[in-house]
Short mmCIF file of C-alpha atoms and ligand atoms in Angstrom, two decimals:
data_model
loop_
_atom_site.label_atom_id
_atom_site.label_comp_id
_atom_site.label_asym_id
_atom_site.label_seq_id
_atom_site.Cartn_x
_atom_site.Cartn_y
_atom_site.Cartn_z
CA UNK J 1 48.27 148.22 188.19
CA UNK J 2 50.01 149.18 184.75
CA UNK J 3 52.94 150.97 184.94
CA UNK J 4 53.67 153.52 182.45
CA UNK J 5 57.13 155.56 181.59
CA UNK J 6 56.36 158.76 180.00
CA UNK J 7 59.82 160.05 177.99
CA UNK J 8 58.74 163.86 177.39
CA UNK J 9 61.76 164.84 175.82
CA UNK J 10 62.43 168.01 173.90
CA UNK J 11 60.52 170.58 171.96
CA UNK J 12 56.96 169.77 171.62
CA UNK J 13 57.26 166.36 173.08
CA UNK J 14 56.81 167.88 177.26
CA UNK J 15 53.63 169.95 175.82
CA UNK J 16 51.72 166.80 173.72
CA UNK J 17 52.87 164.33 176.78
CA UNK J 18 51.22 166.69 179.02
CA UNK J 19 48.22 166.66 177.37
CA UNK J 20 48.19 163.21 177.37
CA UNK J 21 48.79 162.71 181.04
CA UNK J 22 45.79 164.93 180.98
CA UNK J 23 44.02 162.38 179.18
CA UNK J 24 44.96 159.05 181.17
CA UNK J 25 44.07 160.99 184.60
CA UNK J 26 40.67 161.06 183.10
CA UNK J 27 40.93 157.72 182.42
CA UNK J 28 42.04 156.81 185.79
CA UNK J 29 39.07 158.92 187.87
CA UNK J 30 36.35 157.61 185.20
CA UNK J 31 36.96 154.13 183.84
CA UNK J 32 38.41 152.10 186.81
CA UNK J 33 42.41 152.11 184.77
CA UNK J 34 44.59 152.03 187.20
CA UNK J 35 48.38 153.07 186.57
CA UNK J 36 51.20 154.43 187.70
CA UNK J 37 53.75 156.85 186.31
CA UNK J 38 57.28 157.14 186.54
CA UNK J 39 59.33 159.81 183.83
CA UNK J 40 63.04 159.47 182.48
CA UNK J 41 64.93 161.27 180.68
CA UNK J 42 65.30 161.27 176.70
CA UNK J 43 66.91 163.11 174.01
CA UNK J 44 68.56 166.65 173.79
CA UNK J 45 66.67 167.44 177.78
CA UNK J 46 68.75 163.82 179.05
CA UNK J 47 71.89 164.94 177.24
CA UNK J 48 72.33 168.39 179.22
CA UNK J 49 70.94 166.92 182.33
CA UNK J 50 73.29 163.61 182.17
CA UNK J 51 75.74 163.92 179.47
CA UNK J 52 73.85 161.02 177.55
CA UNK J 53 70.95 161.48 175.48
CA UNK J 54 69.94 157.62 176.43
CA UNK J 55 70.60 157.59 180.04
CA UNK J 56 70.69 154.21 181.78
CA UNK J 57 68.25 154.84 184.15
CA UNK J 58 65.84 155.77 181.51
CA UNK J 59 66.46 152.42 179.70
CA UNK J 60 65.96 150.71 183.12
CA UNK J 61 62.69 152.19 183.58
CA UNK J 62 61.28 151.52 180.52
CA UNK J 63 62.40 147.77 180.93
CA UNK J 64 60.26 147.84 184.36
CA UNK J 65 57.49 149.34 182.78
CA UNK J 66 54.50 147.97 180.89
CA UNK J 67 54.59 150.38 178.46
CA UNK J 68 56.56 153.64 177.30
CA UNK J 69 54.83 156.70 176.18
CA UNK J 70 57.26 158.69 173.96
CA UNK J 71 57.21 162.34 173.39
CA UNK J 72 59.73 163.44 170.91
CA UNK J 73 63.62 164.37 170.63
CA UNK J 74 65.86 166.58 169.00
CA UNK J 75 66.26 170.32 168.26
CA UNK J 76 69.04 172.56 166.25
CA UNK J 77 71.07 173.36 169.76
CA UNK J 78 72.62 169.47 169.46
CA UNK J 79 72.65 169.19 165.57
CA UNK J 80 75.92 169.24 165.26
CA UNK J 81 76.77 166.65 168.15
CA UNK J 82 78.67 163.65 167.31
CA UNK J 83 76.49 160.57 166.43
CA UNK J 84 76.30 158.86 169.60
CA UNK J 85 75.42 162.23 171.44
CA UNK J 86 72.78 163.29 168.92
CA UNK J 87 69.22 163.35 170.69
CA UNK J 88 67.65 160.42 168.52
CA UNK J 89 70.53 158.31 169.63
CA UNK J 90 67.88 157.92 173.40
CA UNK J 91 65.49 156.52 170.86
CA UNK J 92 67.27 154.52 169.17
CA UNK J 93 68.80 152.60 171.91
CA UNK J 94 65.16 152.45 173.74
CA UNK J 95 64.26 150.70 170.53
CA UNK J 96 67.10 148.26 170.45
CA UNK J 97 67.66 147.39 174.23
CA UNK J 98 63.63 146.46 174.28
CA UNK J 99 64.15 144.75 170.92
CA UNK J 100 60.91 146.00 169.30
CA UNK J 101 60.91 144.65 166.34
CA UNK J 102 57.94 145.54 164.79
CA UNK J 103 56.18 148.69 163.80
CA UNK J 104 52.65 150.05 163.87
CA UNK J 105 51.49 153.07 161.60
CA UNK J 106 47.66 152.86 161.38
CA UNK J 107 46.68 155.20 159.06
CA UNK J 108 43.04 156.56 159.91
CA UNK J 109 40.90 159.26 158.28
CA UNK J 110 38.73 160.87 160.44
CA UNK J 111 35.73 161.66 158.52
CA UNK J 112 36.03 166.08 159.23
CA UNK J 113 39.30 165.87 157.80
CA UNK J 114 39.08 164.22 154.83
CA UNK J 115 39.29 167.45 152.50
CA UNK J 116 42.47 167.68 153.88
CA UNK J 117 44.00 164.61 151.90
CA UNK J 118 45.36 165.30 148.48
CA UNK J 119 42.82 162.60 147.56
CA UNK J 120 39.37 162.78 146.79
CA UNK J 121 37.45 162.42 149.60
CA UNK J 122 35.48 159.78 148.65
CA UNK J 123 39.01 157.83 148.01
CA UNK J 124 40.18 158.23 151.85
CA UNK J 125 36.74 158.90 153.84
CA UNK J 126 36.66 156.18 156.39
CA UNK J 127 40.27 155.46 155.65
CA UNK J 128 41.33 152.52 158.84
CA UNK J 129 44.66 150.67 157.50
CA UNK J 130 47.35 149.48 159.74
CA UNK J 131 50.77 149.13 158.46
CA UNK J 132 53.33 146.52 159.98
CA UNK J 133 56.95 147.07 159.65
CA UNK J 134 59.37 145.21 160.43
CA UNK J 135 61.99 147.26 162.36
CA UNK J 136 65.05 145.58 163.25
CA UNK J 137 66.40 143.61 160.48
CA UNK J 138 66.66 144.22 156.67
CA UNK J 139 68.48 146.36 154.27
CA UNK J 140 69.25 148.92 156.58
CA UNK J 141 71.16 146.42 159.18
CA UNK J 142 72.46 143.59 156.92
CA UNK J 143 75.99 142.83 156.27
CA UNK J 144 78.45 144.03 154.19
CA UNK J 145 77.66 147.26 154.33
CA UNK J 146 79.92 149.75 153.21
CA UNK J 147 81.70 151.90 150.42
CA UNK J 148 84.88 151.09 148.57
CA UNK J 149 86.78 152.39 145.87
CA UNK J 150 87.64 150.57 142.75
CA UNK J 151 90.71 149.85 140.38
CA UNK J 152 89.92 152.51 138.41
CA UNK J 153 88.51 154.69 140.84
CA UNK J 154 85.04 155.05 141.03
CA UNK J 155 83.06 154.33 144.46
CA UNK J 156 80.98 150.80 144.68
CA UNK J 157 78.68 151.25 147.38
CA UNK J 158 76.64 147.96 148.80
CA UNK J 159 74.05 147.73 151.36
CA UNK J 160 72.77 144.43 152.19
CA UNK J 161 69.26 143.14 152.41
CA UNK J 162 68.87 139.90 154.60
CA UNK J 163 66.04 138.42 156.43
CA UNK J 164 65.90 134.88 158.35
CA UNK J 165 63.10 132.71 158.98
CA UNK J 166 62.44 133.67 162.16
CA UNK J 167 62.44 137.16 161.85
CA UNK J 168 59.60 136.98 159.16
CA UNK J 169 57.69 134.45 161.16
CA UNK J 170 57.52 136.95 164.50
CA UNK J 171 56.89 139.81 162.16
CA UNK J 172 54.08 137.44 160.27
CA UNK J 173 52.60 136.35 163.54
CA UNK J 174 52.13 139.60 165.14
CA UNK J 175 50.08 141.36 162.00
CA UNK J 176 48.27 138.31 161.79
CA UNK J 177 47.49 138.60 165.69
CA UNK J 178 46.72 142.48 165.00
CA UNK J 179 44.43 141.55 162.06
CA UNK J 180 42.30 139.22 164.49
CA UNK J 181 41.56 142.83 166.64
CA UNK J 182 40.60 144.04 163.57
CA UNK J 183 39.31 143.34 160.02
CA UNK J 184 41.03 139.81 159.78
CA UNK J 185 42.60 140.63 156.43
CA UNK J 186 46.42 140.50 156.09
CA UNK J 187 48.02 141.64 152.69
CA UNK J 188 51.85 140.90 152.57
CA UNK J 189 54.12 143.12 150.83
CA UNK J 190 57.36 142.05 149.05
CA UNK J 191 59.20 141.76 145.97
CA UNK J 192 59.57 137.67 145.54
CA UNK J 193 59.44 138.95 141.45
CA UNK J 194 63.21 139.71 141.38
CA UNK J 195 64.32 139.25 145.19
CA UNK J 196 65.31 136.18 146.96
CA UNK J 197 64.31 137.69 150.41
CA UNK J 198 61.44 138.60 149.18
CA UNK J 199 60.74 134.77 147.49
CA UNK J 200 61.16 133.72 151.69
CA UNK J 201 59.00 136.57 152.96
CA UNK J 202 56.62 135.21 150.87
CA UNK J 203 57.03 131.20 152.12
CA UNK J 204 57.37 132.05 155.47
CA UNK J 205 54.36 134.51 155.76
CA UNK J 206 52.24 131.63 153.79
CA UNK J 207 53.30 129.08 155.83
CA UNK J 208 52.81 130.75 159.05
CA UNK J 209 49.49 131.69 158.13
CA UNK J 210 48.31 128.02 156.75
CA UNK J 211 49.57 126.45 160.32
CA UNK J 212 48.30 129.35 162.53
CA UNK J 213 45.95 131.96 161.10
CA UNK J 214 43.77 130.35 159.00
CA UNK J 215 41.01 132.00 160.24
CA UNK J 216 42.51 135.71 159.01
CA UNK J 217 42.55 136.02 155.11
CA UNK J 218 46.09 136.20 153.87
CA UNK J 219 47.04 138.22 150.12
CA UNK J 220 50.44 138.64 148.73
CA UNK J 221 51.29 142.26 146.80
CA UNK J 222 54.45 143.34 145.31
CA UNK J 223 55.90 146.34 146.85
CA UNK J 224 55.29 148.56 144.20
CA UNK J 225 52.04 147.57 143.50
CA UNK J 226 50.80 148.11 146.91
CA UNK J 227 52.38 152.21 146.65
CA UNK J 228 50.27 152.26 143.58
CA UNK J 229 46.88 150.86 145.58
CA UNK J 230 47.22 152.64 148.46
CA UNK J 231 46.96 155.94 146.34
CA UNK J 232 44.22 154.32 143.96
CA UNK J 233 42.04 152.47 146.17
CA UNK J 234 43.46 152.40 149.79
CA UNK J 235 40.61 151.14 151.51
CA UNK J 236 40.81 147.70 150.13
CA UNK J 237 43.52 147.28 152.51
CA UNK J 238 42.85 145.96 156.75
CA UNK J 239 46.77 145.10 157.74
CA UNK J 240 49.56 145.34 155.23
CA UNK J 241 52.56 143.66 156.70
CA UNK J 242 56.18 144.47 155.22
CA UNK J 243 59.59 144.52 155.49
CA UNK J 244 61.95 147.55 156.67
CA UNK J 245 62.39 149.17 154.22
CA UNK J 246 58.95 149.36 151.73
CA UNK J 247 57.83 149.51 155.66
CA UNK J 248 59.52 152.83 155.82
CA UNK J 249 58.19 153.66 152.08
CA UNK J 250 55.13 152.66 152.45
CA UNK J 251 54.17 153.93 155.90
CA UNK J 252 54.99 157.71 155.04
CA UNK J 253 52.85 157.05 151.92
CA UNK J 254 49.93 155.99 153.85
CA UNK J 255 50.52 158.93 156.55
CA UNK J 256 50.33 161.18 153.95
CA UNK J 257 46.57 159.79 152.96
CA UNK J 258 45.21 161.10 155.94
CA UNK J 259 46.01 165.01 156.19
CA UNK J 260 48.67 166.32 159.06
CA UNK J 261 51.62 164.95 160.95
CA UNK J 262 50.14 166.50 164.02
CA UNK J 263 47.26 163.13 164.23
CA UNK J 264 49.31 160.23 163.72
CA UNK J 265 49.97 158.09 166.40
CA UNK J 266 52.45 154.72 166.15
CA UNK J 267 53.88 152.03 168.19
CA UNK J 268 56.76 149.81 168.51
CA UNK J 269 56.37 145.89 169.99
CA UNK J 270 58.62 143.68 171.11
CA UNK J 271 58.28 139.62 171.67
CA UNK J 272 56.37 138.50 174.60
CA UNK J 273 58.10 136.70 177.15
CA UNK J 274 56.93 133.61 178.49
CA UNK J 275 54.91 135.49 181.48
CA UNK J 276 53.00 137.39 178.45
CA UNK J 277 54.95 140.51 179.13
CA UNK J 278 55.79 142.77 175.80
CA UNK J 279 57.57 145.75 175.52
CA UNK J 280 55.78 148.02 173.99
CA UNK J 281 56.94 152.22 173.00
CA UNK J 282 53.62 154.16 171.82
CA UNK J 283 54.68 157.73 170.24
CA UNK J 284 53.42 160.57 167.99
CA UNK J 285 55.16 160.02 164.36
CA UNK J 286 55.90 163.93 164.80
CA UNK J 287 59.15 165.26 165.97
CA UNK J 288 59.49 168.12 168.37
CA UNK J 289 58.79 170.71 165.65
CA UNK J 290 60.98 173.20 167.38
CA UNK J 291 59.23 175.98 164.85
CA UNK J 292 56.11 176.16 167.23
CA UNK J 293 57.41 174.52 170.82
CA UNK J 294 57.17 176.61 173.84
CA UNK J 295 54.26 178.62 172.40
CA UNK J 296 51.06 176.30 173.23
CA UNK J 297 50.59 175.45 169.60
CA UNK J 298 51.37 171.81 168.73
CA UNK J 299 48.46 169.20 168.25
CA UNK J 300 48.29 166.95 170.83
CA UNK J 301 46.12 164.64 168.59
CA UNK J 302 48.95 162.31 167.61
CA UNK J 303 49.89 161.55 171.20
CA UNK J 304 47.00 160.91 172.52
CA UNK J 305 45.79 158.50 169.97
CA UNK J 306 49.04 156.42 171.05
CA UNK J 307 47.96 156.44 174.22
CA UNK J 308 44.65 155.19 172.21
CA UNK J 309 46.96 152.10 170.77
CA UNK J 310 48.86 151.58 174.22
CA UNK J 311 45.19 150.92 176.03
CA UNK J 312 44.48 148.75 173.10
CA UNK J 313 48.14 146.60 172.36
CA UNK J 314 49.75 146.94 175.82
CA UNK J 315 46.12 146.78 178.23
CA UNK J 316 43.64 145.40 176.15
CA UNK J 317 41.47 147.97 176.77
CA UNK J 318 39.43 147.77 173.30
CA UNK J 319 36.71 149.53 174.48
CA UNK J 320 38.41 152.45 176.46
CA UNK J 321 40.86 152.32 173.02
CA UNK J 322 37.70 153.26 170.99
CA UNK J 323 36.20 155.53 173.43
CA UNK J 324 39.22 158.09 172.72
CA UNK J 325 39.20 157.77 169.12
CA UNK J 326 35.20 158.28 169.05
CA UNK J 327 36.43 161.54 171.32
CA UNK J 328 38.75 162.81 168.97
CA UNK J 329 36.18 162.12 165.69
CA UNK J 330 33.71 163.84 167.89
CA UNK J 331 35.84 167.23 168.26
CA UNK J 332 37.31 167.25 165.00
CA UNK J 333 32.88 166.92 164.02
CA UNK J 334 32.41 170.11 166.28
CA UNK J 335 34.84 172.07 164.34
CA UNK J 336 37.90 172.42 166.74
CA UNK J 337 41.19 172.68 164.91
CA UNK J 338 45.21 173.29 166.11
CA UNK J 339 46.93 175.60 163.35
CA UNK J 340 48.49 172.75 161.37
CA UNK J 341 44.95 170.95 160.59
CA UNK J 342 43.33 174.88 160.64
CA UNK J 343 40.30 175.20 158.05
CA UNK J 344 38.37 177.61 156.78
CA UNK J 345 35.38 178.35 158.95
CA UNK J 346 36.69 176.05 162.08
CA UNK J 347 37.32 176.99 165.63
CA UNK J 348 40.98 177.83 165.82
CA UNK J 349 42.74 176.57 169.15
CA UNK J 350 45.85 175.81 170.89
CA UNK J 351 47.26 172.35 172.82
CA UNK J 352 45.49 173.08 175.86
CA UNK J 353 41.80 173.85 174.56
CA UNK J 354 42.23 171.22 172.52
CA UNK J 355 42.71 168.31 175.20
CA UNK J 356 39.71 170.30 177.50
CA UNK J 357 37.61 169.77 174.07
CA UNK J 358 38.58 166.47 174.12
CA UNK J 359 38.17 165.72 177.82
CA UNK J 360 34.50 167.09 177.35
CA UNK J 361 33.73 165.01 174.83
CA UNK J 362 34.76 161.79 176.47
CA UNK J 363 32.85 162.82 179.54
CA UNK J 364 29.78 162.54 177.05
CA UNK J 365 30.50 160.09 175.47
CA UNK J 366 31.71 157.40 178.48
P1 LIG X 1 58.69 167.75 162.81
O1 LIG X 1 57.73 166.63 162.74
O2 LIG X 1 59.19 168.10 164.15
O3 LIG X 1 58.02 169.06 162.17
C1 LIG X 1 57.63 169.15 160.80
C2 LIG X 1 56.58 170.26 160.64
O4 LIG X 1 55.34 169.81 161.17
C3 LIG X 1 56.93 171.53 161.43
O5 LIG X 1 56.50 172.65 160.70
C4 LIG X 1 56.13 171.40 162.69
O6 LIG X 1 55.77 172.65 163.28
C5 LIG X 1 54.90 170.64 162.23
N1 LIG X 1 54.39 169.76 163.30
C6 LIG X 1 54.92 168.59 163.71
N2 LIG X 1 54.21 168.09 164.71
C7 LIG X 1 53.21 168.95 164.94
C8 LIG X 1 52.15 168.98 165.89
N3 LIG X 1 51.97 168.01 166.79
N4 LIG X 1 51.32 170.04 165.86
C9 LIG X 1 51.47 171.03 164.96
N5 LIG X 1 52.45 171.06 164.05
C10 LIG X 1 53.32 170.03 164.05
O7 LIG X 1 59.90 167.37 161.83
P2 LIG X 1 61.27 168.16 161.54
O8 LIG X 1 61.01 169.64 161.52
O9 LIG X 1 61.84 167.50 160.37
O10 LIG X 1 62.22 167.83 162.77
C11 LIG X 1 62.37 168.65 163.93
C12 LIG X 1 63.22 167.91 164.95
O11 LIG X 1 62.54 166.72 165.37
C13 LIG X 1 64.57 167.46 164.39
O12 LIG X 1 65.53 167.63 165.40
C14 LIG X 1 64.34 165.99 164.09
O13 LIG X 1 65.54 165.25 164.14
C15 LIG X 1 63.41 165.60 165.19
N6 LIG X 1 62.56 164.41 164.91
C16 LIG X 1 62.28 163.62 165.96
C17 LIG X 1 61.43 162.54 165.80
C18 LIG X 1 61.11 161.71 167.00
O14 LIG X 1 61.35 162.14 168.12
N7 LIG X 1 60.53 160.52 166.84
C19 LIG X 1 60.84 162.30 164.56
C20 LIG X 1 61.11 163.16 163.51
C21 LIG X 1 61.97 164.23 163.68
#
């Protein structure tokens, strides 16, 4: 039995999860996946329910469960809340009480969309890259950081970038482990030209991969570099594997390759344990676009392709994990588009005729 928390959370988030649910009841009835669902609380919905936008009993579900299937937070009502009130503040602490430390953004072109890149379509048709941040560590966490004024009064600002060994080894192990799933290519982003950290990415990655992954082809790239491939020739690339923040850089840059917000799925992983259990958060890269929630609009796409990567990380389920995706290519083929991926000459739809298009065509295809 796998045991899944679904965090619905505001805006658009309760209308993509429930297409989703949609999706793994199928999967239950037709392909022998048997689960169970529990829901918390998350967000700006958790914060006028509870007080707290990151509820305890949300975070203690999500620690029981096998995996946690994230909707989206946040809206202009609770903008102006202090920090530790705000909406994203219930993903934030789901991300740091499960520790997940590392970040999936595949970055996939389905072959009907690929007019909608502001590439050529011959430069992103059959697009499949997966990018691996590294989430927890980094320039964005590191010590000192913090602003102080000088003798003759200007501001010196200094954020710190610091990585250990161990946090480039787990990060290196896991898109190694990813690339065996996949096309067994790694490329490994850093600066080791003019940045120490970088200069250890680089040993660590290379020595992880010469004592445990010989089998997956390893590449180093300098950060800026890779930006500049991943516009010219993308599809050289299987895994790229980075640190926070080119992760954050280059992620959005690879997003961007493939068309709409509305189809991206992601996922966040922690360490396994020693009884092989990983935490594991699978969620649209959306937010709850509160411009269209409440009206049947959004594209469910994005969420249910992470359920797509939770049946593939968190349950193995290669085959079921495929199945989807081939359901989704197969729709987009037959011309059915939300508003945000709308073309000329397609079949115009909302959230729910969208997930009964896709439930058709997995019936055909399974
Ligand atoms: P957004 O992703 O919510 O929306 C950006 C634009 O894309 C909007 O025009 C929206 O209508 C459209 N869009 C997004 N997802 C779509 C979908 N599935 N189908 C159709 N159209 C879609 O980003 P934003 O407007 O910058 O932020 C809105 C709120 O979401 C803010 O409160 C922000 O803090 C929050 N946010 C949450 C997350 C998260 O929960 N992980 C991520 C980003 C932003």
């Amino acid at each position: 039995m796998h045991n899944i928390l679904v965090t619905p959370g505001d805006g658009i988030g309760p209308e993509v999860i429930d297409a989703t649910r949609r999706v793994l009841d199928w999967y239950g009835k037709n392909r022998n996946f048997a689960f169970a669902i529990e829901e918390g609380l998350v967000g700006g919905i958790a914060f006028e329910k509870t007080g707290r936008p990151d509820p305890d009993d949300t975070i203690l579900k999500a620690r029981r469960a096998d995996a946690v299937l994230f909707g989206a937070v946040g809206g202009p009502q609770w903008d102006k809340l202090p920090f530790n009130q705000k909406p994203e503040r219930g993903l934030l602490r789901l991300r740091k009480d499960l520790e997940l430390f590392a970040n999936l953004r595949p970055a996939l072109c389905f072959d009907a969309l690929k007019d909608a890149s502001t590439l050529k379509p011959e430069i992103v048709s059959g697009l499949d890259i997966l990018i691996v941040r590294e989430l927890t560590g980094g320039v964005y966490f590191g010590e000192p950081k913090e602003t102080t004024t000088l003798p003759d009064g200007q501001k010196r600002a200094v954020d710190t970038q610091v990585y250990t060994t161990s946090e480039i080894e787990r990060i290196a192990r896991e898109a190694f482990e990813l690339a065996r799933l996949r096309g067994k290519r790694v490329a490994s982003a850093e600066k080791s030209n003019v940045m120490v950290t970088g200069v250890l990415w680089r040993q660590v990655v290379s020595k992880v991969h010469k004592e445990e992954f010989a089998d997956v082809e390893l590449s180093h790239v300098l950060a800026d570099n890779c930006a500049m491939q991943l516009v010219r020739n993308p599809k050289q690339y299987d895994v790229i594997v980075t640190d926070n923040l080119f992760g954050d850089v280059l992620s959005d840059e690879a997003a961007q390759l493939t068309g709409s917000i509305g189809m991206l799925p992601s996922a966040s992983l922690g360490a396994k344990d020693t009884n092989g259990k990983q935490y594991a958060l699978y969620e649209p890269i959306h937010g709850s676009a509160p411009d269209i929630a409440g009206q049947g609009l959004a594209n469910p796409i994005a969420c249910i392709l992470s359920l797509a990567m939770c049946l593939r990380y968190s349950f193995a389920r290669v085959d079921d994990a495929k199945l989807l995706e081939r359901a989704v290519e197969r729709v987009l083929a037959e011309g059915y588009r939300t508003g945000d991926i709308m073309q000329p000459g397609m079949h115009k739809v909302g959230t729910t005729a969208m997930t009964d298009a896709i439930l058709k065509a997995l019936q055909s295809l399974a």
